[in-house]
Amino acid sequence: NLGALVERIVEEQRMSHPDAHIDVNSEGDLLGRWDGGRVAQMTSNLLNNALQHGEKGAAVAVHLDGCDKGCVTMSVANVGHIDGEMRERMFEPFHGSARESSAPKRGLGLGLYIVKQIVEAHNGRIDVECAANRTVFRATLPRVSAQPAA
C-alpha cells in the first residue's frame, strides 16, 4: 500500500525536520507489488530533496494518484526553481558537486540518481517539471513490476 508507506516516511521526515510542512493527499487505489524498502528510499530521497532545496518555510506537497488501473503516480512538489542546465543533469550521480562552491555541501548528489535507478528498476518513469517557481517530481510505477529475467 503506497499510501501507508508514504505516510510512514512523511512521519519520519516530520520528526527529523520539525519545522517542515509536508502535506499529503491521495486518491484512488494505491495498492501494487513493489520492493517496499526501495520505494521507501525513493520517497525519502524525494522528500529530502524538496526539504533541502525548496524555499525554507514553504510547504512540500505529496500527491498519490491511484486512479489509473495500470500504475500509481507519486508527485512531490515544492516552492523553488531548478535552472535548465541543472535539470538536464540532476539524475546523474554527483550532480550536487556542480553547485555553487560557496554553498555548504549537504550531500554527495546521489539522492536523485538513486531515485531514478529505483523507478527504472520497477519499470517506471520519473520526470521533473518547473514552472512559476514550483518544482514537481513525478514518479510513475506500474502496479506490478516486471520480474527480472532468470
mmCIF file with all atom_site columns, C-alpha atoms in Angstrom:
data_model
loop_
_atom_site.group_PDB
_atom_site.id
_atom_site.type_symbol
_atom_site.label_atom_id
_atom_site.label_alt_id
_atom_site.label_comp_id
_atom_site.label_asym_id
_atom_site.label_entity_id
_atom_site.label_seq_id
_atom_site.pdbx_PDB_ins_code
_atom_site.Cartn_x
_atom_site.Cartn_y
_atom_site.Cartn_z
_atom_site.occupancy
_atom_site.B_iso_or_equiv
_atom_site.pdbx_formal_charge
_atom_site.auth_seq_id
_atom_site.auth_comp_id
_atom_site.auth_asym_id
_atom_site.auth_atom_id
_atom_site.pdbx_PDB_model_num
ATOM 1   C CA . ASN A 1 1   ? 0.000  0.000   0.000   1.00 0.00 ? 1   ASN A CA 1
ATOM 2   C CA . LEU A 1 2   ? 1.819  3.091   -1.257  1.00 0.00 ? 2   LEU A CA 1
ATOM 3   C CA . GLY A 1 3   ? -0.346 5.337   0.914   1.00 0.00 ? 3   GLY A CA 1
ATOM 4   C CA . ALA A 1 4   ? 0.691  3.645   4.169   1.00 0.00 ? 4   ALA A CA 1
ATOM 5   C CA . LEU A 1 5   ? 4.336  3.547   3.099   1.00 0.00 ? 5   LEU A CA 1
ATOM 6   C CA . VAL A 1 6   ? 4.388  7.249   2.205   1.00 0.00 ? 6   VAL A CA 1
ATOM 7   C CA . GLU A 1 7   ? 2.636  8.228   5.456   1.00 0.00 ? 7   GLU A CA 1
ATOM 8   C CA . ARG A 1 8   ? 5.344  6.363   7.414   1.00 0.00 ? 8   ARG A CA 1
ATOM 9   C CA . ILE A 1 9   ? 8.167  8.107   5.543   1.00 0.00 ? 9   ILE A CA 1
ATOM 10  C CA . VAL A 1 10  ? 6.467  11.512  5.862   1.00 0.00 ? 10  VAL A CA 1
ATOM 11  C CA . GLU A 1 11  ? 6.133  10.994  9.618   1.00 0.00 ? 11  GLU A CA 1
ATOM 12  C CA . GLU A 1 12  ? 9.856  10.179  9.826   1.00 0.00 ? 12  GLU A CA 1
ATOM 13  C CA . GLN A 1 13  ? 10.645 13.352  7.864   1.00 0.00 ? 13  GLN A CA 1
ATOM 14  C CA . ARG A 1 14  ? 8.435  15.441  10.135  1.00 0.00 ? 14  ARG A CA 1
ATOM 15  C CA . MET A 1 15  ? 10.300 14.099  13.168  1.00 0.00 ? 15  MET A CA 1
ATOM 16  C CA . SER A 1 16  ? 13.707 14.926  11.698  1.00 0.00 ? 16  SER A CA 1
ATOM 17  C CA . HIS A 1 17  ? 12.531 18.285  10.258  1.00 0.00 ? 17  HIS A CA 1
ATOM 18  C CA . PRO A 1 18  ? 10.127 19.603  12.925  1.00 0.00 ? 18  PRO A CA 1
ATOM 19  C CA . ASP A 1 19  ? 9.743  22.995  11.195  1.00 0.00 ? 19  ASP A CA 1
ATOM 20  C CA . ALA A 1 20  ? 8.823  21.416  7.862   1.00 0.00 ? 20  ALA A CA 1
ATOM 21  C CA . HIS A 1 21  ? 5.306  21.490  6.471   1.00 0.00 ? 21  HIS A CA 1
ATOM 22  C CA . ILE A 1 22  ? 4.526  18.347  4.479   1.00 0.00 ? 22  ILE A CA 1
ATOM 23  C CA . ASP A 1 23  ? 1.013  17.873  3.146   1.00 0.00 ? 23  ASP A CA 1
ATOM 24  C CA . VAL A 1 24  ? -0.114 14.505  1.778   1.00 0.00 ? 24  VAL A CA 1
ATOM 25  C CA . ASN A 1 25  ? -3.245 13.797  -0.229  1.00 0.00 ? 25  ASN A CA 1
ATOM 26  C CA . SER A 1 26  ? -4.237 10.774  -2.216  1.00 0.00 ? 26  SER A CA 1
ATOM 27  C CA . GLU A 1 27  ? -6.896 9.409   -4.490  1.00 0.00 ? 27  GLU A CA 1
ATOM 28  C CA . GLY A 1 28  ? -7.738 6.027   -5.909  1.00 0.00 ? 28  GLY A CA 1
ATOM 29  C CA . ASP A 1 29  ? -6.321 2.569   -5.280  1.00 0.00 ? 29  ASP A CA 1
ATOM 30  C CA . LEU A 1 30  ? -2.731 2.740   -4.002  1.00 0.00 ? 30  LEU A CA 1
ATOM 31  C CA . LEU A 1 31  ? -2.002 -0.984  -3.970  1.00 0.00 ? 31  LEU A CA 1
ATOM 32  C CA . GLY A 1 32  ? 0.758  -2.544  -6.027  1.00 0.00 ? 32  GLY A CA 1
ATOM 33  C CA . ARG A 1 33  ? 3.585  -5.074  -5.981  1.00 0.00 ? 33  ARG A CA 1
ATOM 34  C CA . TRP A 1 34  ? 6.861  -3.223  -5.418  1.00 0.00 ? 34  TRP A CA 1
ATOM 35  C CA . ASP A 1 35  ? 10.049 -3.550  -3.406  1.00 0.00 ? 35  ASP A CA 1
ATOM 36  C CA . GLY A 1 36  ? 8.788  -1.731  -0.307  1.00 0.00 ? 36  GLY A CA 1
ATOM 37  C CA . GLY A 1 37  ? 12.245 -0.903  1.025   1.00 0.00 ? 37  GLY A CA 1
ATOM 38  C CA . ARG A 1 38  ? 13.350 0.650   -2.240  1.00 0.00 ? 38  ARG A CA 1
ATOM 39  C CA . VAL A 1 39  ? 10.107 2.583   -2.724  1.00 0.00 ? 39  VAL A CA 1
ATOM 40  C CA . ALA A 1 40  ? 10.514 3.901   0.833   1.00 0.00 ? 40  ALA A CA 1
ATOM 41  C CA . GLN A 1 41  ? 14.058 5.013   -0.052  1.00 0.00 ? 41  GLN A CA 1
ATOM 42  C CA . MET A 1 42  ? 12.762 6.685   -3.223  1.00 0.00 ? 42  MET A CA 1
ATOM 43  C CA . THR A 1 43  ? 10.121 8.537   -1.203  1.00 0.00 ? 43  THR A CA 1
ATOM 44  C CA . SER A 1 44  ? 12.618 9.595   1.453   1.00 0.00 ? 44  SER A CA 1
ATOM 45  C CA . ASN A 1 45  ? 15.078 10.869  -1.165  1.00 0.00 ? 45  ASN A CA 1
ATOM 46  C CA . LEU A 1 46  ? 12.392 12.885  -2.967  1.00 0.00 ? 46  LEU A CA 1
ATOM 47  C CA . LEU A 1 47  ? 11.219 14.435  0.309   1.00 0.00 ? 47  LEU A CA 1
ATOM 48  C CA . ASN A 1 48  ? 14.785 15.171  1.431   1.00 0.00 ? 48  ASN A CA 1
ATOM 49  C CA . ASN A 1 49  ? 15.440 16.863  -1.898  1.00 0.00 ? 49  ASN A CA 1
ATOM 50  C CA . ALA A 1 50  ? 12.312 19.028  -1.601  1.00 0.00 ? 50  ALA A CA 1
ATOM 51  C CA . LEU A 1 51  ? 13.059 19.978  2.010   1.00 0.00 ? 51  LEU A CA 1
ATOM 52  C CA . GLN A 1 52  ? 16.720 20.706  1.331   1.00 0.00 ? 52  GLN A CA 1
ATOM 53  C CA . HIS A 1 53  ? 16.385 22.649  -1.908  1.00 0.00 ? 53  HIS A CA 1
ATOM 54  C CA . GLY A 1 54  ? 12.898 24.133  -1.682  1.00 0.00 ? 54  GLY A CA 1
ATOM 55  C CA . GLU A 1 55  ? 12.091 27.535  -0.260  1.00 0.00 ? 55  GLU A CA 1
ATOM 56  C CA . LYS A 1 56  ? 12.503 27.472  3.520   1.00 0.00 ? 56  LYS A CA 1
ATOM 57  C CA . GLY A 1 57  ? 9.184  27.562  5.370   1.00 0.00 ? 57  GLY A CA 1
ATOM 58  C CA . ALA A 1 58  ? 7.125  26.693  2.284   1.00 0.00 ? 58  ALA A CA 1
ATOM 59  C CA . ALA A 1 59  ? 5.060  23.518  2.320   1.00 0.00 ? 59  ALA A CA 1
ATOM 60  C CA . VAL A 1 60  ? 6.046  20.387  0.445   1.00 0.00 ? 60  VAL A CA 1
ATOM 61  C CA . ALA A 1 61  ? 3.048  18.708  -1.196  1.00 0.00 ? 61  ALA A CA 1
ATOM 62  C CA . VAL A 1 62  ? 2.903  14.958  -1.798  1.00 0.00 ? 62  VAL A CA 1
ATOM 63  C CA . HIS A 1 63  ? 0.120  13.672  -4.027  1.00 0.00 ? 63  HIS A CA 1
ATOM 64  C CA . LEU A 1 64  ? -0.581 9.982   -4.637  1.00 0.00 ? 64  LEU A CA 1
ATOM 65  C CA . ASP A 1 65  ? -2.739 9.132   -7.615  1.00 0.00 ? 65  ASP A CA 1
ATOM 66  C CA . GLY A 1 66  ? -4.018 5.576   -7.936  1.00 0.00 ? 66  GLY A CA 1
ATOM 67  C CA . CYS A 1 67  ? -6.829 6.301   -10.383 1.00 0.00 ? 67  CYS A CA 1
ATOM 68  C CA . ASP A 1 68  ? -5.072 4.637   -13.325 1.00 0.00 ? 68  ASP A CA 1
ATOM 69  C CA . LYS A 1 69  ? -5.727 0.901   -13.428 1.00 0.00 ? 69  LYS A CA 1
ATOM 70  C CA . GLY A 1 70  ? -2.182 0.072   -14.546 1.00 0.00 ? 70  GLY A CA 1
ATOM 71  C CA . CYS A 1 71  ? 0.006  2.387   -12.466 1.00 0.00 ? 71  CYS A CA 1
ATOM 72  C CA . VAL A 1 72  ? 0.311  4.639   -9.426  1.00 0.00 ? 72  VAL A CA 1
ATOM 73  C CA . THR A 1 73  ? 1.877  8.101   -9.511  1.00 0.00 ? 73  THR A CA 1
ATOM 74  C CA . MET A 1 74  ? 3.578  9.966   -6.670  1.00 0.00 ? 74  MET A CA 1
ATOM 75  C CA . SER A 1 75  ? 4.217  13.693  -7.051  1.00 0.00 ? 75  SER A CA 1
ATOM 76  C CA . VAL A 1 76  ? 6.412  15.694  -4.676  1.00 0.00 ? 76  VAL A CA 1
ATOM 77  C CA . ALA A 1 77  ? 6.142  19.460  -5.147  1.00 0.00 ? 77  ALA A CA 1
ATOM 78  C CA . ASN A 1 78  ? 7.941  22.348  -3.508  1.00 0.00 ? 78  ASN A CA 1
ATOM 79  C CA . VAL A 1 79  ? 8.386  26.077  -3.987  1.00 0.00 ? 79  VAL A CA 1
ATOM 80  C CA . GLY A 1 80  ? 11.571 26.730  -5.880  1.00 0.00 ? 80  GLY A CA 1
ATOM 81  C CA . HIS A 1 81  ? 13.047 26.649  -9.355  1.00 0.00 ? 81  HIS A CA 1
ATOM 82  C CA . ILE A 1 82  ? 15.705 24.483  -10.966 1.00 0.00 ? 82  ILE A CA 1
ATOM 83  C CA . ASP A 1 83  ? 17.518 26.030  -13.904 1.00 0.00 ? 83  ASP A CA 1
ATOM 84  C CA . GLY A 1 84  ? 17.586 24.209  -17.232 1.00 0.00 ? 84  GLY A CA 1
ATOM 85  C CA . GLU A 1 85  ? 21.264 23.231  -17.058 1.00 0.00 ? 85  GLU A CA 1
ATOM 86  C CA . MET A 1 86  ? 20.821 21.596  -13.645 1.00 0.00 ? 86  MET A CA 1
ATOM 87  C CA . ARG A 1 87  ? 17.583 19.881  -14.769 1.00 0.00 ? 87  ARG A CA 1
ATOM 88  C CA . GLU A 1 88  ? 19.486 18.180  -17.580 1.00 0.00 ? 88  GLU A CA 1
ATOM 89  C CA . ARG A 1 89  ? 21.976 16.617  -15.133 1.00 0.00 ? 89  ARG A CA 1
ATOM 90  C CA . MET A 1 90  ? 20.018 16.225  -11.926 1.00 0.00 ? 90  MET A CA 1
ATOM 91  C CA . PHE A 1 91  ? 19.507 12.465  -12.234 1.00 0.00 ? 91  PHE A CA 1
ATOM 92  C CA . GLU A 1 92  ? 23.219 11.868  -12.856 1.00 0.00 ? 92  GLU A CA 1
ATOM 93  C CA . PRO A 1 93  ? 25.416 10.768  -9.940  1.00 0.00 ? 93  PRO A CA 1
ATOM 94  C CA . PHE A 1 94  ? 27.279 13.525  -8.073  1.00 0.00 ? 94  PHE A CA 1
ATOM 95  C CA . HIS A 1 95  ? 25.332 16.353  -9.748  1.00 0.00 ? 95  HIS A CA 1
ATOM 96  C CA . GLY A 1 96  ? 25.390 18.211  -6.426  1.00 0.00 ? 96  GLY A CA 1
ATOM 97  C CA . SER A 1 97  ? 29.131 18.779  -6.721  1.00 0.00 ? 97  SER A CA 1
ATOM 98  C CA . ALA A 1 98  ? 28.497 21.153  -9.637  1.00 0.00 ? 98  ALA A CA 1
ATOM 99  C CA . ARG A 1 99  ? 26.584 23.586  -7.449  1.00 0.00 ? 99  ARG A CA 1
ATOM 100 C CA . GLU A 1 100 ? 27.965 26.886  -6.274  1.00 0.00 ? 100 GLU A CA 1
ATOM 101 C CA . SER A 1 101 ? 31.214 26.401  -4.399  1.00 0.00 ? 101 SER A CA 1
ATOM 102 C CA . SER A 1 102 ? 30.120 28.933  -1.754  1.00 0.00 ? 102 SER A CA 1
ATOM 103 C CA . ALA A 1 103 ? 27.075 26.809  -0.845  1.00 0.00 ? 103 ALA A CA 1
ATOM 104 C CA . PRO A 1 104 ? 27.582 24.441  2.085   1.00 0.00 ? 104 PRO A CA 1
ATOM 105 C CA . LYS A 1 105 ? 27.941 20.823  0.975   1.00 0.00 ? 105 LYS A CA 1
ATOM 106 C CA . ARG A 1 106 ? 24.860 18.917  2.088   1.00 0.00 ? 106 ARG A CA 1
ATOM 107 C CA . GLY A 1 107 ? 25.376 15.633  0.325   1.00 0.00 ? 107 GLY A CA 1
ATOM 108 C CA . LEU A 1 108 ? 27.105 13.823  -2.482  1.00 0.00 ? 108 LEU A CA 1
ATOM 109 C CA . GLY A 1 109 ? 24.461 14.415  -5.128  1.00 0.00 ? 109 GLY A CA 1
ATOM 110 C CA . LEU A 1 110 ? 23.314 10.802  -5.244  1.00 0.00 ? 110 LEU A CA 1
ATOM 111 C CA . GLY A 1 111 ? 19.724 11.127  -3.979  1.00 0.00 ? 111 GLY A CA 1
ATOM 112 C CA . LEU A 1 112 ? 18.002 11.796  -7.303  1.00 0.00 ? 112 LEU A CA 1
ATOM 113 C CA . TYR A 1 113 ? 20.279 9.353   -9.115  1.00 0.00 ? 113 TYR A CA 1
ATOM 114 C CA . ILE A 1 114 ? 19.152 6.651   -6.663  1.00 0.00 ? 114 ILE A CA 1
ATOM 115 C CA . VAL A 1 115 ? 15.504 7.687   -7.158  1.00 0.00 ? 115 VAL A CA 1
ATOM 116 C CA . LYS A 1 116 ? 15.872 7.238   -10.916 1.00 0.00 ? 116 LYS A CA 1
ATOM 117 C CA . GLN A 1 117 ? 17.525 3.836   -10.500 1.00 0.00 ? 117 GLN A CA 1
ATOM 118 C CA . ILE A 1 118 ? 14.729 2.630   -8.191  1.00 0.00 ? 118 ILE A CA 1
ATOM 119 C CA . VAL A 1 119 ? 11.989 3.891   -10.513 1.00 0.00 ? 119 VAL A CA 1
ATOM 120 C CA . GLU A 1 120 ? 13.621 2.301   -13.561 1.00 0.00 ? 120 GLU A CA 1
ATOM 121 C CA . ALA A 1 121 ? 14.162 -0.991  -11.701 1.00 0.00 ? 121 ALA A CA 1
ATOM 122 C CA . HIS A 1 122 ? 10.364 -1.036  -11.219 1.00 0.00 ? 122 HIS A CA 1
ATOM 123 C CA . ASN A 1 123 ? 9.871  -0.323  -14.959 1.00 0.00 ? 123 ASN A CA 1
ATOM 124 C CA . GLY A 1 124 ? 8.506  3.106   -14.098 1.00 0.00 ? 124 GLY A CA 1
ATOM 125 C CA . ARG A 1 125 ? 9.396  6.638   -15.102 1.00 0.00 ? 125 ARG A CA 1
ATOM 126 C CA . ILE A 1 126 ? 10.462 9.795   -13.290 1.00 0.00 ? 126 ILE A CA 1
ATOM 127 C CA . ASP A 1 127 ? 10.220 13.349  -14.534 1.00 0.00 ? 127 ASP A CA 1
ATOM 128 C CA . VAL A 1 128 ? 10.552 16.861  -13.198 1.00 0.00 ? 128 VAL A CA 1
ATOM 129 C CA . GLU A 1 129 ? 8.561  19.941  -14.111 1.00 0.00 ? 129 GLU A CA 1
ATOM 130 C CA . CYS A 1 130 ? 9.478  23.507  -13.164 1.00 0.00 ? 130 CYS A CA 1
ATOM 131 C CA . ALA A 1 131 ? 7.102  26.388  -13.724 1.00 0.00 ? 131 ALA A CA 1
ATOM 132 C CA . ALA A 1 132 ? 6.065  29.529  -11.851 1.00 0.00 ? 132 ALA A CA 1
ATOM 133 C CA . ASN A 1 133 ? 8.644  28.968  -9.065  1.00 0.00 ? 133 ASN A CA 1
ATOM 134 C CA . ARG A 1 134 ? 7.297  25.482  -8.349  1.00 0.00 ? 134 ARG A CA 1
ATOM 135 C CA . THR A 1 135 ? 9.158  22.213  -8.855  1.00 0.00 ? 135 THR A CA 1
ATOM 136 C CA . VAL A 1 136 ? 7.321  18.903  -9.150  1.00 0.00 ? 136 VAL A CA 1
ATOM 137 C CA . PHE A 1 137 ? 8.968  15.488  -9.270  1.00 0.00 ? 137 PHE A CA 1
ATOM 138 C CA . ARG A 1 138 ? 6.613  12.814  -10.577 1.00 0.00 ? 138 ARG A CA 1
ATOM 139 C CA . ALA A 1 139 ? 7.353  9.088   -10.229 1.00 0.00 ? 139 ALA A CA 1
ATOM 140 C CA . THR A 1 140 ? 5.029  6.675   -12.006 1.00 0.00 ? 140 THR A CA 1
ATOM 141 C CA . LEU A 1 141 ? 5.222  2.995   -11.104 1.00 0.00 ? 141 LEU A CA 1
ATOM 142 C CA . PRO A 1 142 ? 3.371  0.138   -12.770 1.00 0.00 ? 142 PRO A CA 1
ATOM 143 C CA . ARG A 1 143 ? 1.220  -1.658  -10.202 1.00 0.00 ? 143 ARG A CA 1
ATOM 144 C CA . VAL A 1 144 ? 3.115  -4.882  -10.900 1.00 0.00 ? 144 VAL A CA 1
ATOM 145 C CA . SER A 1 145 ? 6.755  -4.546  -11.882 1.00 0.00 ? 145 SER A CA 1
ATOM 146 C CA . ALA A 1 146 ? 8.052  -6.998  -14.444 1.00 0.00 ? 146 ALA A CA 1
ATOM 147 C CA . GLN A 1 147 ? 10.107 -9.774  -12.917 1.00 0.00 ? 147 GLN A CA 1
ATOM 148 C CA . PRO A 1 148 ? 13.814 -9.719  -13.751 1.00 0.00 ? 148 PRO A CA 1
ATOM 149 C CA . ALA A 1 149 ? 14.924 -12.299 -16.313 1.00 0.00 ? 149 ALA A CA 1
ATOM 150 C CA . ALA A 1 150 ? 16.286 -15.527 -14.844 1.00 0.00 ? 150 ALA A CA 1
#
